[in-house]
Amino acid sequence: MKFGIFYELQLPRPWVEGGELKLYQNALTQLETADRSGYDYAWVVEHHFLEEYSHSPVPESFLAAASQRTKNIRLGHGIIQLTTNHPARVAERVAVLDLLSNGRCEFGMGESASITELEPFGRDMETKREVFEARTALAHSVSSSSARMRRMPGCTPITTPSPSG
């Protein structure tokens, strides 16, 4: 059996000065403890504009910080929204995180479930599945092509994608 920890990075109101800083620092300290305690995984979501529900619009930054404070725990995107991110940029960010974490990056992708998150990026609920499927194919193509990855400076991932993608 494997154990993990999952972060939404929630911050309920009333918001106070320094609240987000404290939220992030506490979560990083928890991750250090989880790593020392033998936890296997840490997952962080990507959400936008959800105010109290999640203060995690850039999970790769949080995971990069965690990678420098931990040694063994695998660090995962649960999920990167392909509907609001270009797949080539996603491949770059995942590859760099994999380098920074010495091969401990886990990649999860999804499409978002809220118009609140989609609309500011010019997406809608009616076409999000179509966009997600097209970008999934492109993300897989970009990340699985070693020649293409070699053309992207700084993006030679340590871990090899599983055969199932």
mmCIF file of C-alpha atoms in Angstrom:
data_model
loop_
_atom_site.group_PDB
_atom_site.id
_atom_site.type_symbol
_atom_site.label_atom_id
_atom_site.label_comp_id
_atom_site.label_asym_id
_atom_site.label_seq_id
_atom_site.Cartn_x
_atom_site.Cartn_y
_atom_site.Cartn_z
ATOM 1 C CA MET A 1 0.000 0.000 0.000
ATOM 2 C CA LYS A 2 1.194 3.510 -0.793
ATOM 3 C CA PHE A 3 0.311 6.697 1.045
ATOM 4 C CA GLY A 4 0.019 10.217 -0.248
ATOM 5 C CA ILE A 5 -1.084 13.724 0.610
ATOM 6 C CA PHE A 6 -3.290 15.948 -1.559
ATOM 7 C CA TYR A 7 -3.351 19.751 -1.567
ATOM 8 C CA GLU A 8 -6.100 22.109 -2.706
ATOM 9 C CA LEU A 9 -4.479 24.963 -0.753
ATOM 10 C CA GLN A 10 -7.773 26.270 0.611
ATOM 11 C CA LEU A 11 -7.898 29.654 2.320
ATOM 12 C CA PRO A 12 -11.296 30.538 3.810
ATOM 13 C CA ARG A 13 -12.349 34.075 4.599
ATOM 14 C CA PRO A 14 -11.750 36.343 6.354
ATOM 15 C CA TRP A 15 -8.431 36.803 4.598
ATOM 16 C CA VAL A 16 -5.658 38.395 6.597
ATOM 17 C CA GLU A 17 -2.394 39.947 5.543
ATOM 18 C CA GLY A 18 0.176 37.196 5.026
ATOM 19 C CA GLY A 19 -2.487 34.475 4.901
ATOM 20 C CA GLU A 20 -1.415 33.029 1.556
ATOM 21 C CA LEU A 21 2.252 33.108 2.558
ATOM 22 C CA LYS A 22 1.435 31.206 5.742
ATOM 23 C CA LEU A 23 -0.750 28.735 3.791
ATOM 24 C CA TYR A 24 2.064 27.923 1.362
ATOM 25 C CA GLN A 25 4.788 27.778 4.017
ATOM 26 C CA ASN A 26 2.695 25.483 6.230
ATOM 27 C CA ALA A 27 1.971 23.176 3.297
ATOM 28 C CA LEU A 28 5.686 22.999 2.429
ATOM 29 C CA THR A 29 6.521 22.173 6.046
ATOM 30 C CA GLN A 30 3.849 19.449 6.002
ATOM 31 C CA LEU A 31 5.401 18.038 2.842
ATOM 32 C CA GLU A 32 8.815 17.889 4.488
ATOM 33 C CA THR A 33 7.235 15.981 7.380
ATOM 34 C CA ALA A 34 5.411 13.643 4.984
ATOM 35 C CA ASP A 35 8.683 12.974 3.153
ATOM 36 C CA ARG A 36 10.531 12.174 6.406
ATOM 37 C CA SER A 37 7.599 9.991 7.505
ATOM 38 C CA GLY A 38 7.802 7.852 4.369
ATOM 39 C CA TYR A 39 4.802 9.101 2.401
ATOM 40 C CA ASP A 40 4.989 8.063 -1.233
ATOM 41 C CA TYR A 41 3.210 10.911 -3.059
ATOM 42 C CA ALA A 42 2.200 14.554 -2.775
ATOM 43 C CA TRP A 43 -0.402 15.838 -5.244
ATOM 44 C CA VAL A 44 -1.307 19.480 -5.895
ATOM 45 C CA VAL A 45 -4.255 20.759 -7.937
ATOM 46 C CA GLU A 46 -4.423 23.600 -10.423
ATOM 47 C CA HIS A 47 -7.416 25.882 -9.934
ATOM 48 C CA HIS A 48 -8.129 29.454 -11.020
ATOM 49 C CA PHE A 49 -10.403 32.161 -9.591
ATOM 50 C CA LEU A 50 -12.070 29.940 -6.976
ATOM 51 C CA GLU A 51 -11.263 32.296 -4.075
ATOM 52 C CA GLU A 52 -11.738 30.243 -0.906
ATOM 53 C CA TYR A 53 -11.759 26.782 -2.469
ATOM 54 C CA SER A 54 -8.230 26.716 -3.851
ATOM 55 C CA HIS A 55 -5.306 29.110 -3.954
ATOM 56 C CA SER A 56 -3.262 26.987 -6.347
ATOM 57 C CA PRO A 57 -3.082 28.576 -9.796
ATOM 58 C CA VAL A 58 0.574 27.591 -10.420
ATOM 59 C CA PRO A 59 1.169 24.159 -8.891
ATOM 60 C CA GLU A 60 4.523 23.678 -10.598
ATOM 61 C CA SER A 61 5.972 26.561 -8.554
ATOM 62 C CA PHE A 62 4.774 24.966 -5.311
ATOM 63 C CA LEU A 63 6.081 21.563 -6.421
ATOM 64 C CA ALA A 64 9.440 23.061 -7.450
ATOM 65 C CA ALA A 65 9.813 24.566 -3.974
ATOM 66 C CA ALA A 66 8.813 21.216 -2.450
ATOM 67 C CA SER A 67 11.381 19.439 -4.604
ATOM 68 C CA GLN A 68 14.143 21.424 -2.929
ATOM 69 C CA ARG A 69 12.886 20.631 0.588
ATOM 70 C CA THR A 70 12.239 16.892 0.137
ATOM 71 C CA LYS A 71 14.274 13.872 -0.931
ATOM 72 C CA ASN A 72 12.045 10.894 -1.729
ATOM 73 C CA ILE A 73 8.360 11.776 -1.979
ATOM 74 C CA ARG A 74 7.037 11.832 -5.549
ATOM 75 C CA LEU A 75 5.581 15.196 -6.550
ATOM 76 C CA GLY A 76 2.443 15.196 -8.652
ATOM 77 C CA HIS A 77 0.217 17.453 -10.673
ATOM 78 C CA GLY A 78 -3.292 16.457 -9.807
ATOM 79 C CA ILE A 79 -4.131 18.023 -12.347
ATOM 80 C CA ILE A 80 -2.738 20.448 -14.905
ATOM 81 C CA GLN A 81 -5.666 21.940 -16.810
ATOM 82 C CA LEU A 82 -5.003 21.350 -20.483
ATOM 83 C CA THR A 83 -7.988 23.507 -21.386
ATOM 84 C CA THR A 84 -6.246 26.599 -19.963
ATOM 85 C CA ASN A 85 -2.598 25.746 -20.743
ATOM 86 C CA HIS A 86 -0.806 25.200 -24.027
ATOM 87 C CA PRO A 87 0.459 21.598 -24.214
ATOM 88 C CA ALA A 88 3.994 22.580 -25.278
ATOM 89 C CA ARG A 89 4.291 24.818 -22.205
ATOM 90 C CA VAL A 90 2.904 22.005 -20.059
ATOM 91 C CA ALA A 91 5.554 19.622 -21.416
ATOM 92 C CA GLU A 92 8.271 22.182 -20.677
ATOM 93 C CA ARG A 93 7.068 22.813 -17.117
ATOM 94 C CA VAL A 94 6.689 19.117 -16.317
ATOM 95 C CA ALA A 95 10.129 18.339 -17.746
ATOM 96 C CA VAL A 96 11.803 21.119 -15.746
ATOM 97 C CA LEU A 97 10.035 20.001 -12.560
ATOM 98 C CA ASP A 98 11.227 16.475 -13.248
ATOM 99 C CA LEU A 99 14.793 17.781 -13.525
ATOM 100 C CA LEU A 100 14.534 19.892 -10.371
ATOM 101 C CA SER A 101 13.050 16.989 -8.401
ATOM 102 C CA ASN A 102 15.635 14.503 -9.670
ATOM 103 C CA GLY A 103 13.041 12.398 -11.457
ATOM 104 C CA ARG A 104 10.218 12.516 -8.893
ATOM 105 C CA CYS A 105 7.566 14.305 -10.981
ATOM 106 C CA GLU A 106 4.155 12.739 -11.596
ATOM 107 C CA PHE A 107 1.973 14.212 -14.324
ATOM 108 C CA GLY A 108 -1.818 14.314 -14.195
ATOM 109 C CA MET A 109 -4.008 16.266 -16.579
ATOM 110 C CA GLY A 110 -7.634 17.273 -16.749
ATOM 111 C CA GLU A 111 -10.056 19.751 -18.231
ATOM 112 C CA SER A 112 -11.580 21.819 -15.376
ATOM 113 C CA ALA A 113 -15.131 21.512 -14.149
ATOM 114 C CA SER A 114 -16.091 25.149 -13.759
ATOM 115 C CA ILE A 115 -17.015 28.007 -16.060
ATOM 116 C CA THR A 116 -15.438 30.260 -13.405
ATOM 117 C CA GLU A 117 -12.057 28.782 -14.337
ATOM 118 C CA LEU A 118 -12.623 28.417 -18.067
ATOM 119 C CA GLU A 119 -14.184 31.743 -19.107
ATOM 120 C CA PRO A 120 -11.210 34.012 -18.247
ATOM 121 C CA PHE A 121 -9.100 31.850 -20.589
ATOM 122 C CA GLY A 122 -11.594 32.105 -23.441
ATOM 123 C CA ARG A 123 -12.986 28.578 -22.964
ATOM 124 C CA ASP A 124 -16.558 27.407 -22.477
ATOM 125 C CA MET A 125 -18.239 24.302 -21.087
ATOM 126 C CA GLU A 126 -19.574 23.281 -24.501
ATOM 127 C CA THR A 127 -16.160 22.892 -26.157
ATOM 128 C CA LYS A 128 -13.898 22.071 -23.212
ATOM 129 C CA ARG A 129 -13.943 18.303 -23.866
ATOM 130 C CA GLU A 130 -12.981 18.801 -27.520
ATOM 131 C CA VAL A 131 -10.159 21.182 -26.529
ATOM 132 C CA PHE A 132 -8.982 18.772 -23.825
ATOM 133 C CA GLU A 133 -8.860 15.805 -26.207
ATOM 134 C CA ALA A 134 -6.957 17.744 -28.868
ATOM 135 C CA ARG A 135 -4.478 19.113 -26.338
ATOM 136 C CA THR A 136 -4.035 15.694 -24.719
ATOM 137 C CA ALA A 137 -2.948 14.284 -28.065
ATOM 138 C CA LEU A 138 -0.577 17.208 -28.623
ATOM 139 C CA ALA A 139 0.853 16.997 -25.084
ATOM 140 C CA HIS A 140 1.507 13.289 -25.552
ATOM 141 C CA SER A 141 3.130 13.943 -28.928
ATOM 142 C CA VAL A 142 5.371 16.709 -27.556
ATOM 143 C CA SER A 143 6.419 14.859 -24.412
ATOM 144 C CA SER A 144 6.977 11.464 -26.041
ATOM 145 C CA SER A 145 9.078 12.723 -28.925
ATOM 146 C CA SER A 146 12.676 12.724 -27.768
ATOM 147 C CA ALA A 147 13.736 14.696 -30.848
ATOM 148 C CA ARG A 148 11.172 17.402 -30.115
ATOM 149 C CA MET A 149 12.133 17.495 -26.427
ATOM 150 C CA ARG A 150 15.809 17.919 -27.398
ATOM 151 C CA ARG A 151 14.829 21.008 -29.386
ATOM 152 C CA MET A 152 13.305 22.567 -26.253
ATOM 153 C CA PRO A 153 16.225 23.875 -24.153
ATOM 154 C CA GLY A 154 16.164 22.666 -20.578
ATOM 155 C CA CYS A 155 13.550 20.011 -21.261
ATOM 156 C CA THR A 156 15.057 16.580 -21.197
ATOM 157 C CA PRO A 157 13.005 14.766 -18.571
ATOM 158 C CA ILE A 158 14.682 12.232 -16.318
ATOM 159 C CA THR A 159 11.727 9.894 -15.991
ATOM 160 C CA THR A 160 10.496 7.985 -18.996
ATOM 161 C CA PRO A 161 6.783 8.159 -19.763
ATOM 162 C CA SER A 162 4.967 4.868 -19.176
ATOM 163 C CA PRO A 163 3.959 2.897 -22.279
ATOM 164 C CA SER A 164 0.318 3.775 -21.619
ATOM 165 C CA GLY A 165 1.163 7.488 -21.838
#
